[in-house]
PDB file of C-alpha atoms and ligand atoms in Angstrom:
ATOM      1  CA  MET A 231     -94.219 -65.689  82.298  1.00  0.00           C
ATOM      2  CA  PRO A 232     -96.353 -66.681  79.327  1.00  0.00           C
ATOM      3  CA  ASN A 233     -96.224 -63.250  77.725  1.00  0.00           C
ATOM      4  CA  ARG A 234     -92.464 -63.264  77.208  1.00  0.00           C
ATOM      5  CA  PRO A 235     -91.632 -63.762  73.531  1.00  0.00           C
ATOM      6  CA  PHE A 236     -90.751 -67.390  72.823  1.00  0.00           C
ATOM      7  CA  ILE A 237     -87.840 -67.948  70.431  1.00  0.00           C
ATOM      8  CA  VAL A 238     -87.426 -71.599  69.544  1.00  0.00           C
ATOM      9  CA  GLY A 239     -84.783 -73.302  67.428  1.00  0.00           C
ATOM     10  CA  ASN A 240     -85.982 -76.356  65.527  1.00  0.00           C
ATOM     11  CA  TRP A 241     -82.853 -78.264  64.593  1.00  0.00           C
ATOM     12  CA  LYS A 242     -84.871 -80.749  62.494  1.00  0.00           C
ATOM     13  CA  MET A 243     -82.719 -83.782  61.509  1.00  0.00           C
ATOM     14  CA  ASN A 244     -79.465 -81.971  62.190  1.00  0.00           C
ATOM     15  CA  GLY A 245     -77.078 -82.198  65.066  1.00  0.00           C
ATOM     16  CA  SER A 246     -74.694 -84.414  66.924  1.00  0.00           C
ATOM     17  CA  ARG A 247     -72.746 -84.069  70.121  1.00  0.00           C
ATOM     18  CA  ALA A 248     -70.305 -81.947  68.134  1.00  0.00           C
ATOM     19  CA  MET A 249     -72.942 -79.181  68.229  1.00  0.00           C
ATOM     20  CA  LEU A 250     -73.025 -78.986  72.018  1.00  0.00           C
ATOM     21  CA  PRO A 251     -70.668 -75.983  72.065  1.00  0.00           C
ATOM     22  CA  GLU A 252     -73.157 -74.105  69.833  1.00  0.00           C
ATOM     23  CA  ALA A 253     -75.993 -74.977  72.188  1.00  0.00           C
ATOM     24  CA  ARG A 254     -73.939 -73.830  75.164  1.00  0.00           C
ATOM     25  CA  ALA A 255     -73.096 -70.555  73.427  1.00  0.00           C
ATOM     26  CA  ILE A 256     -76.797 -69.982  72.676  1.00  0.00           C
ATOM     27  CA  ASP A 257     -77.615 -70.767  76.288  1.00  0.00           C
ATOM     28  CA  ARG A 258     -75.005 -68.336  77.624  1.00  0.00           C
ATOM     29  CA  ALA A 259     -76.403 -65.623  75.367  1.00  0.00           C
ATOM     30  CA  ALA A 260     -79.954 -66.383  76.533  1.00  0.00           C
ATOM     31  CA  ALA A 261     -78.900 -65.278  80.024  1.00  0.00           C
ATOM     32  CA  ARG A 262     -78.397 -61.771  78.638  1.00  0.00           C
ATOM     33  CA  TYR A 263     -82.022 -61.604  77.493  1.00  0.00           C
ATOM     34  CA  PRO A 264     -84.134 -62.620  80.503  1.00  0.00           C
ATOM     35  CA  ASP A 265     -87.215 -61.051  78.929  1.00  0.00           C
ATOM     36  CA  VAL A 266     -87.111 -63.716  76.207  1.00  0.00           C
ATOM     37  CA  SER A 267     -87.961 -67.376  76.643  1.00  0.00           C
ATOM     38  CA  VAL A 268     -85.539 -69.478  74.564  1.00  0.00           C
ATOM     39  CA  GLY A 269     -85.901 -73.099  73.481  1.00  0.00           C
ATOM     40  CA  ILE A 270     -83.949 -75.545  71.329  1.00  0.00           C
ATOM     41  CA  ALA A 271     -85.575 -78.655  69.879  1.00  0.00           C
ATOM     42  CA  PRO A 272     -82.781 -81.009  68.766  1.00  0.00           C
ATOM     43  CA  PRO A 273     -83.268 -84.531  67.386  1.00  0.00           C
ATOM     44  CA  PHE A 274     -84.423 -87.057  70.002  1.00  0.00           C
ATOM     45  CA  THR A 275     -80.867 -88.354  70.398  1.00  0.00           C
ATOM     46  CA  LEU A 276     -79.776 -85.038  71.873  1.00  0.00           C
ATOM     47  CA  VAL A 277     -82.769 -84.024  74.000  1.00  0.00           C
ATOM     48  CA  ALA A 278     -81.431 -85.358  77.291  1.00  0.00           C
ATOM     49  CA  VAL A 279     -77.899 -84.170  76.541  1.00  0.00           C
ATOM     50  CA  LEU A 280     -79.094 -80.666  75.752  1.00  0.00           C
ATOM     51  CA  ALA A 281     -81.488 -80.543  78.691  1.00  0.00           C
ATOM     52  CA  GLU A 282     -78.501 -81.280  80.891  1.00  0.00           C
ATOM     53  CA  ALA A 283     -76.318 -78.662  79.205  1.00  0.00           C
ATOM     54  CA  LEU A 284     -78.811 -75.769  79.137  1.00  0.00           C
ATOM     55  CA  THR A 285     -79.501 -73.578  82.143  1.00  0.00           C
ATOM     56  CA  ASN A 286     -80.983 -70.378  80.680  1.00  0.00           C
ATOM     57  CA  SER A 287     -83.015 -72.025  77.947  1.00  0.00           C
ATOM     58  CA  GLN A 288     -85.161 -75.108  77.501  1.00  0.00           C
ATOM     59  CA  ALA A 289     -84.750 -78.280  75.507  1.00  0.00           C
ATOM     60  CA  GLY A 290     -87.704 -79.705  73.613  1.00  0.00           C
ATOM     61  CA  GLY A 291     -88.720 -82.492  71.263  1.00  0.00           C
ATOM     62  CA  GLN A 292     -89.780 -82.156  67.620  1.00  0.00           C
ATOM     63  CA  ASP A 293     -92.599 -84.690  67.823  1.00  0.00           C
ATOM     64  CA  CYS A 294     -94.171 -87.190  70.191  1.00  0.00           C
ATOM     65  CA  HIS A 295     -96.504 -90.159  69.881  1.00  0.00           C
ATOM     66  CA  ALA A 296    -100.061 -89.762  71.110  1.00  0.00           C
ATOM     67  CA  GLU A 297     -99.815 -92.878  73.292  1.00  0.00           C
ATOM     68  CA  ALA A 298     -97.743 -92.975  76.462  1.00  0.00           C
ATOM     69  CA  LYS A 299     -96.172 -96.365  75.691  1.00  0.00           C
ATOM     70  CA  GLY A 300     -96.619 -99.549  73.725  1.00  0.00           C
ATOM     71  CA  ALA A 301     -95.839-101.341  70.477  1.00  0.00           C
ATOM     72  CA  HIS A 302     -94.860 -98.374  68.286  1.00  0.00           C
ATOM     73  CA  THR A 303     -91.368 -99.139  67.020  1.00  0.00           C
ATOM     74  CA  GLY A 304     -89.261 -96.059  66.513  1.00  0.00           C
ATOM     75  CA  ASP A 305     -91.652 -93.666  68.218  1.00  0.00           C
ATOM     76  CA  VAL A 306     -91.067 -91.614  71.354  1.00  0.00           C
ATOM     77  CA  SER A 307     -93.835 -90.651  73.771  1.00  0.00           C
ATOM     78  CA  ALA A 308     -94.480 -87.410  75.603  1.00  0.00           C
ATOM     79  CA  PRO A 309     -93.759 -88.936  79.038  1.00  0.00           C
ATOM     80  CA  MET A 310     -90.438 -90.200  77.615  1.00  0.00           C
ATOM     81  CA  LEU A 311     -89.560 -86.667  76.530  1.00  0.00           C
ATOM     82  CA  ALA A 312     -90.489 -85.383  79.971  1.00  0.00           C
ATOM     83  CA  ASP A 313     -88.314 -88.123  81.464  1.00  0.00           C
ATOM     84  CA  ALA A 314     -85.445 -86.870  79.276  1.00  0.00           C
ATOM     85  CA  SER A 315     -86.018 -83.428  80.894  1.00  0.00           C
ATOM     86  CA  ALA A 316     -87.608 -81.849  77.823  1.00  0.00           C
ATOM     87  CA  SER A 317     -89.777 -78.853  78.649  1.00  0.00           C
ATOM     88  CA  PHE A 318     -91.834 -78.697  75.474  1.00  0.00           C
ATOM     89  CA  VAL A 319     -92.549 -80.467  72.213  1.00  0.00           C
ATOM     90  CA  ILE A 320     -93.343 -79.280  68.692  1.00  0.00           C
ATOM     91  CA  VAL A 321     -96.269 -81.131  67.085  1.00  0.00           C
ATOM     92  CA  GLY A 322     -97.811 -80.988  63.628  1.00  0.00           C
ATOM     93  CA  HIS A 323     -94.826 -79.486  61.829  1.00  0.00           C
ATOM     94  CA  SER A 324     -95.570 -79.394  58.098  1.00  0.00           C
ATOM     95  CA  GLU A 325     -92.615 -81.714  57.463  1.00  0.00           C
ATOM     96  CA  ARG A 326     -94.246 -84.321  59.734  1.00  0.00           C
ATOM     97  CA  ARG A 327     -97.654 -83.730  58.180  1.00  0.00           C
ATOM     98  CA  ALA A 328     -96.097 -84.242  54.720  1.00  0.00           C
ATOM     99  CA  ASP A 329     -93.494 -86.956  55.440  1.00  0.00           C
ATOM    100  CA  HIS A 330     -95.578 -89.024  57.867  1.00  0.00           C
ATOM    101  CA  GLY A 331     -99.127 -88.310  56.794  1.00  0.00           C
ATOM    102  CA  GLU A 332    -100.028 -86.686  60.092  1.00  0.00           C
ATOM    103  CA  THR A 333    -103.613 -85.458  60.171  1.00  0.00           C
ATOM    104  CA  ASP A 334    -105.083 -82.700  62.309  1.00  0.00           C
ATOM    105  CA  ALA A 335    -106.684 -85.354  64.522  1.00  0.00           C
ATOM    106  CA  MET A 336    -103.302 -87.004  65.098  1.00  0.00           C
ATOM    107  CA  VAL A 337    -101.708 -83.653  65.852  1.00  0.00           C
ATOM    108  CA  LYS A 338    -104.453 -82.855  68.353  1.00  0.00           C
ATOM    109  CA  ALA A 339    -103.968 -86.210  70.085  1.00  0.00           C
ATOM    110  CA  LYS A 340    -100.204 -85.612  70.273  1.00  0.00           C
ATOM    111  CA  ALA A 341    -100.739 -82.116  71.674  1.00  0.00           C
ATOM    112  CA  GLU A 342    -103.080 -83.458  74.349  1.00  0.00           C
ATOM    113  CA  ALA A 343    -100.560 -86.184  75.204  1.00  0.00           C
ATOM    114  CA  ALA A 344     -97.877 -83.523  75.593  1.00  0.00           C
ATOM    115  CA  LEU A 345    -100.017 -81.480  77.979  1.00  0.00           C
ATOM    116  CA  ALA A 346    -100.937 -84.576  79.972  1.00  0.00           C
ATOM    117  CA  ALA A 347     -97.213 -85.292  80.367  1.00  0.00           C
ATOM    118  CA  GLY A 348     -96.640 -81.797  81.739  1.00  0.00           C
ATOM    119  CA  LEU A 349     -94.879 -80.485  78.651  1.00  0.00           C
ATOM    120  CA  GLY A 350     -95.425 -77.238  76.826  1.00  0.00           C
ATOM    121  CA  VAL A 351     -96.618 -77.752  73.277  1.00  0.00           C
ATOM    122  CA  ILE A 352     -96.123 -75.818  70.037  1.00  0.00           C
ATOM    123  CA  VAL A 353     -98.833 -76.716  67.526  1.00  0.00           C
ATOM    124  CA  CYS A 354     -97.758 -75.922  63.952  1.00  0.00           C
ATOM    125  CA  VAL A 355    -100.095 -74.801  61.196  1.00  0.00           C
ATOM    126  CA  GLY A 356     -99.553 -73.248  57.780  1.00  0.00           C
ATOM    127  CA  GLU A 357    -100.751 -73.194  54.202  1.00  0.00           C
ATOM    128  CA  THR A 358     -99.016 -74.332  51.007  1.00  0.00           C
ATOM    129  CA  LEU A 359     -98.252 -71.923  48.181  1.00  0.00           C
ATOM    130  CA  GLU A 360    -101.018 -73.467  46.111  1.00  0.00           C
ATOM    131  CA  GLN A 361    -103.505 -72.811  48.890  1.00  0.00           C
ATOM    132  CA  ARG A 362    -102.310 -69.215  49.292  1.00  0.00           C
ATOM    133  CA  ASP A 363    -102.448 -68.569  45.559  1.00  0.00           C
ATOM    134  CA  ALA A 364    -106.004 -69.907  45.542  1.00  0.00           C
ATOM    135  CA  GLY A 365    -106.959 -67.378  48.218  1.00  0.00           C
ATOM    136  CA  LYS A 366    -107.561 -70.125  50.740  1.00  0.00           C
ATOM    137  CA  ALA A 367    -104.734 -69.477  53.224  1.00  0.00           C
ATOM    138  CA  GLU A 368    -106.864 -68.186  56.102  1.00  0.00           C
ATOM    139  CA  ALA A 369    -109.520 -70.848  55.637  1.00  0.00           C
ATOM    140  CA  VAL A 370    -106.917 -73.628  55.572  1.00  0.00           C
ATOM    141  CA  VAL A 371    -105.032 -72.367  58.611  1.00  0.00           C
ATOM    142  CA  SER A 372    -108.228 -71.674  60.564  1.00  0.00           C
ATOM    143  CA  ALA A 373    -109.416 -75.216  59.913  1.00  0.00           C
ATOM    144  CA  GLN A 374    -106.033 -76.582  61.032  1.00  0.00           C
ATOM    145  CA  VAL A 375    -106.225 -74.587  64.256  1.00  0.00           C
ATOM    146  CA  ASP A 376    -109.773 -75.755  64.934  1.00  0.00           C
ATOM    147  CA  ALA A 377    -108.897 -79.407  64.421  1.00  0.00           C
ATOM    148  CA  SER A 378    -105.316 -79.546  65.806  1.00  0.00           C
ATOM    149  CA  LEU A 379    -105.750 -77.580  69.013  1.00  0.00           C
ATOM    150  CA  PRO A 380    -105.979 -79.558  72.258  1.00  0.00           C
ATOM    151  CA  SER A 381    -109.511 -79.577  73.670  1.00  0.00           C
ATOM    152  CA  ALA A 382    -110.571 -76.696  75.904  1.00  0.00           C
ATOM    153  CA  GLU A 383    -110.765 -79.241  78.707  1.00  0.00           C
ATOM    154  CA  ALA A 384    -107.166 -80.381  78.190  1.00  0.00           C
ATOM    155  CA  ILE A 385    -105.972 -76.799  78.110  1.00  0.00           C
ATOM    156  CA  SER A 386    -107.960 -75.478  81.064  1.00  0.00           C
ATOM    157  CA  VAL A 387    -107.152 -78.363  83.349  1.00  0.00           C
ATOM    158  CA  ALA A 388    -103.505 -78.858  82.545  1.00  0.00           C
ATOM    159  CA  ALA A 389    -102.003 -76.102  80.706  1.00  0.00           C
ATOM    160  CA  GLN A 390    -102.509 -72.411  81.266  1.00  0.00           C
ATOM    161  CA  GLY A 391     -99.570 -70.798  79.526  1.00  0.00           C
ATOM    162  CA  ARG A 392     -98.164 -74.025  78.093  1.00  0.00           C
ATOM    163  CA  VAL A 393     -99.743 -73.868  74.647  1.00  0.00           C
ATOM    164  CA  SER A 394     -98.284 -72.004  71.669  1.00  0.00           C
ATOM    165  CA  ILE A 395     -99.287 -72.011  68.015  1.00  0.00           C
ATOM    166  CA  ALA A 396     -96.659 -71.638  65.293  1.00  0.00           C
ATOM    167  CA  TYR A 397     -97.809 -70.178  61.994  1.00  0.00           C
ATOM    168  CA  GLU A 398     -95.389 -71.524  59.400  1.00  0.00           C
ATOM    169  CA  PRO A 399     -96.380 -70.995  55.764  1.00  0.00           C
ATOM    170  CA  VAL A 400     -95.034 -74.105  54.034  1.00  0.00           C
ATOM    171  CA  TRP A 401     -93.708 -72.028  51.128  1.00  0.00           C
ATOM    172  CA  ALA A 402     -91.623 -69.896  53.511  1.00  0.00           C
ATOM    173  CA  ILE A 403     -89.809 -72.806  55.157  1.00  0.00           C
ATOM    174  CA  GLY A 404     -86.186 -73.034  54.080  1.00  0.00           C
ATOM    175  CA  THR A 405     -86.817 -70.897  51.003  1.00  0.00           C
ATOM    176  CA  GLY A 406     -85.663 -67.444  52.068  1.00  0.00           C
ATOM    177  CA  ARG A 407     -89.135 -66.131  51.246  1.00  0.00           C
ATOM    178  CA  VAL A 408     -91.285 -64.568  53.944  1.00  0.00           C
ATOM    179  CA  PRO A 409     -94.835 -63.239  53.850  1.00  0.00           C
ATOM    180  CA  SER A 410     -95.406 -59.497  54.069  1.00  0.00           C
ATOM    181  CA  ALA A 411     -95.881 -57.984  57.513  1.00  0.00           C
ATOM    182  CA  ALA A 412     -99.508 -57.334  56.584  1.00  0.00           C
ATOM    183  CA  ASP A 413    -100.065 -60.999  55.684  1.00  0.00           C
ATOM    184  CA  VAL A 414     -98.426 -62.175  58.921  1.00  0.00           C
ATOM    185  CA  GLU A 415    -100.556 -59.765  60.956  1.00  0.00           C
ATOM    186  CA  ALA A 416    -103.749 -60.844  59.205  1.00  0.00           C
ATOM    187  CA  MET A 417    -103.021 -64.534  59.715  1.00  0.00           C
ATOM    188  CA  HIS A 418    -102.079 -64.120  63.362  1.00  0.00           C
ATOM    189  CA  ALA A 419    -105.331 -62.206  63.923  1.00  0.00           C
ATOM    190  CA  ALA A 420    -107.267 -64.999  62.209  1.00  0.00           C
ATOM    191  CA  ILE A 421    -105.551 -67.606  64.408  1.00  0.00           C
ATOM    192  CA  ARG A 422    -106.290 -65.560  67.541  1.00  0.00           C
ATOM    193  CA  ALA A 423    -109.943 -65.397  66.543  1.00  0.00           C
ATOM    194  CA  ARG A 424    -110.062 -69.194  66.260  1.00  0.00           C
ATOM    195  CA  LEU A 425    -108.377 -69.565  69.663  1.00  0.00           C
ATOM    196  CA  VAL A 426    -110.881 -67.237  71.297  1.00  0.00           C
ATOM    197  CA  GLY A 427    -113.700 -69.018  69.510  1.00  0.00           C
ATOM    198  CA  ALA A 428    -112.525 -72.341  70.902  1.00  0.00           C
ATOM    199  CA  LEU A 429    -111.368 -71.295  74.355  1.00  0.00           C
ATOM    200  CA  GLY A 430    -113.156 -68.042  75.199  1.00  0.00           C
ATOM    201  CA  ASP A 431    -111.031 -65.567  77.159  1.00  0.00           C
ATOM    202  CA  ALA A 432    -108.353 -68.224  77.663  1.00  0.00           C
ATOM    203  CA  GLY A 433    -107.802 -68.051  73.908  1.00  0.00           C
ATOM    204  CA  GLN A 434    -105.984 -64.747  74.421  1.00  0.00           C
ATOM    205  CA  GLU A 435    -103.258 -66.615  76.292  1.00  0.00           C
ATOM    206  CA  PRO A 436    -101.370 -68.834  73.823  1.00  0.00           C
ATOM    207  CA  ARG A 437     -98.456 -67.199  72.069  1.00  0.00           C
ATOM    208  CA  ILE A 438     -98.621 -67.298  68.297  1.00  0.00           C
ATOM    209  CA  LEU A 439     -95.131 -67.734  66.842  1.00  0.00           C
ATOM    210  CA  TYR A 440     -94.117 -67.037  63.269  1.00  0.00           C
ATOM    211  CA  GLY A 441     -91.869 -69.534  61.471  1.00  0.00           C
ATOM    212  CA  GLY A 442     -90.370 -69.716  57.983  1.00  0.00           C
ATOM    213  CA  SER A 443     -87.006 -68.276  56.892  1.00  0.00           C
ATOM    214  CA  VAL A 444     -86.560 -66.181  60.038  1.00  0.00           C
ATOM    215  CA  ASN A 445     -82.981 -64.915  60.212  1.00  0.00           C
ATOM    216  CA  ALA A 446     -80.862 -62.220  61.804  1.00  0.00           C
ATOM    217  CA  GLY A 447     -81.759 -59.804  59.021  1.00  0.00           C
ATOM    218  CA  ASN A 448     -85.551 -60.058  59.142  1.00  0.00           C
ATOM    219  CA  ALA A 449     -86.254 -61.078  62.770  1.00  0.00           C
ATOM    220  CA  ALA A 450     -86.755 -57.585  64.178  1.00  0.00           C
ATOM    221  CA  GLU A 451     -89.310 -56.712  61.524  1.00  0.00           C
ATOM    222  CA  LEU A 452     -91.219 -60.000  61.852  1.00  0.00           C
ATOM    223  CA  LEU A 453     -91.211 -59.918  65.652  1.00  0.00           C
ATOM    224  CA  ALA A 454     -92.541 -56.357  65.627  1.00  0.00           C
ATOM    225  CA  VAL A 455     -95.653 -57.397  63.720  1.00  0.00           C
ATOM    226  CA  LYS A 456     -98.791 -57.092  65.849  1.00  0.00           C
ATOM    227  CA  GLY A 457     -99.782 -60.456  67.268  1.00  0.00           C
ATOM    228  CA  VAL A 458     -96.400 -62.161  66.783  1.00  0.00           C
ATOM    229  CA  GLY A 459     -95.382 -63.682  70.109  1.00  0.00           C
ATOM    230  CA  GLY A 460     -92.115 -65.263  69.052  1.00  0.00           C
ATOM    231  CA  ALA A 461     -90.436 -67.257  66.317  1.00  0.00           C
ATOM    232  CA  LEU A 462     -89.849 -70.880  65.356  1.00  0.00           C
ATOM    233  CA  VAL A 463     -86.495 -70.915  63.596  1.00  0.00           C
ATOM    234  CA  GLY A 464     -84.994 -73.687  61.487  1.00  0.00           C
ATOM    235  CA  GLY A 465     -81.721 -73.169  59.630  1.00  0.00           C
ATOM    236  CA  ALA A 466     -80.695 -70.012  61.459  1.00  0.00           C
ATOM    237  CA  SER A 467     -80.935 -71.775  64.844  1.00  0.00           C
ATOM    238  CA  LEU A 468     -78.105 -74.212  64.128  1.00  0.00           C
ATOM    239  CA  THR A 469     -75.367 -71.815  65.180  1.00  0.00           C
ATOM    240  CA  ALA A 470     -75.070 -69.251  67.936  1.00  0.00           C
ATOM    241  CA  GLU A 471     -73.986 -66.748  65.302  1.00  0.00           C
ATOM    242  CA  GLY A 472     -77.277 -67.201  63.454  1.00  0.00           C
ATOM    243  CA  PHE A 473     -79.615 -67.649  66.410  1.00  0.00           C
ATOM    244  CA  VAL A 474     -78.458 -65.182  69.048  1.00  0.00           C
ATOM    245  CA  PRO A 475     -79.286 -62.072  66.978  1.00  0.00           C
ATOM    246  CA  ILE A 476     -82.850 -63.409  66.660  1.00  0.00           C
ATOM    247  CA  ILE A 477     -83.090 -63.760  70.434  1.00  0.00           C
ATOM    248  CA  ALA A 478     -81.687 -60.233  70.778  1.00  0.00           C
ATOM    249  CA  ALA A 479     -84.269 -58.938  68.309  1.00  0.00           C
ATOM    250  CA  ALA A 480     -87.039 -60.265  70.555  1.00  0.00           C
ATOM    251  CA  SER A 481     -85.623 -58.568  73.631  1.00  0.00           C
ATOM    252  CA  ARG A 482     -86.047 -55.076  74.922  1.00  0.00           C
ATOM    253  CA  ALA A 483     -82.821 -55.466  76.909  1.00  0.00           C
ATOM    254  CA  GLU A 484     -79.887 -53.385  75.714  1.00  0.00           C
ATOM    255  CA  ASP A 485     -76.838 -55.264  74.477  1.00  0.00           C
TER     256      ASP A 485
HETATM  257  P1  LIG B 653     -86.376 -72.304  58.337  1.00  0.00           P
HETATM  258  O1  LIG B 653     -86.178 -71.249  59.415  1.00  0.00           O
HETATM  259  O2  LIG B 653     -85.135 -73.061  58.004  1.00  0.00           O
HETATM  260  O3  LIG B 653     -87.104 -71.730  57.174  1.00  0.00           O
HETATM  261  O4  LIG B 653     -87.367 -73.405  58.984  1.00  0.00           O
HETATM  262  C1  LIG B 653     -88.535 -72.983  59.590  1.00  0.00           C
HETATM  263  C2  LIG B 653     -89.141 -74.128  60.304  1.00  0.00           C
HETATM  264  O5  LIG B 653     -89.658 -75.046  59.687  1.00  0.00           O
HETATM  265  C3  LIG B 653     -89.070 -74.142  61.766  1.00  0.00           C
HETATM  266  O6  LIG B 653     -89.871 -75.117  62.314  1.00  0.00           O
END
């Protein structure tokens, strides 16, 4: 059901087995909102453990290597994530682009590797504050979409419904600041236009998630913005108390 909203927790470099009860509580709550697709992306060390523990939601990775195997110490490949029962992987997060020098071409290769391994993929894009202040936000994000998106061939062959884009303004991540609804709507429309430009009608399919300081207090408003197909949530996804209200906000089901 690709048109269900997709609410994904990105645990970043947080989490140990001690957090399994939180994940289980999130998973139990997810059962109450069957019209929402819920995912948690823990650190690699917990992917298999979470995949085993979750029944109403999916476990995913936060990154993968573009190659399937080989001499890449410390890296994890998409087939390895699939083997650990991950359902999806996040690629091109701004923290990876900044901390590890990931380019659009690398992100694209990772996204294609994820699709080839049968995983869903969330491709992250977003501008810095400097770029926004210079009036370049849409140009920057459009260029990232163009160059980070898996090829039309990779998507049409392997992956109807398995591709999502996450728009995460870098300046909104972990800061408590969020763009205005009008800015989110405009950017999501710009991203959709790039998707349709690249993929034709199939470009209507991928969900476009919003990420950056989403919390229980602002989720309903952000998720109601035209073109927002879900949320990628950092800090607020680390507890059931923080994350479940965001899932509820995406649902039309009554509590
Ligand atoms: P925060 O929700 O903590 O701002 O993080 C957003 C994010 O980077 C999710 O990938």
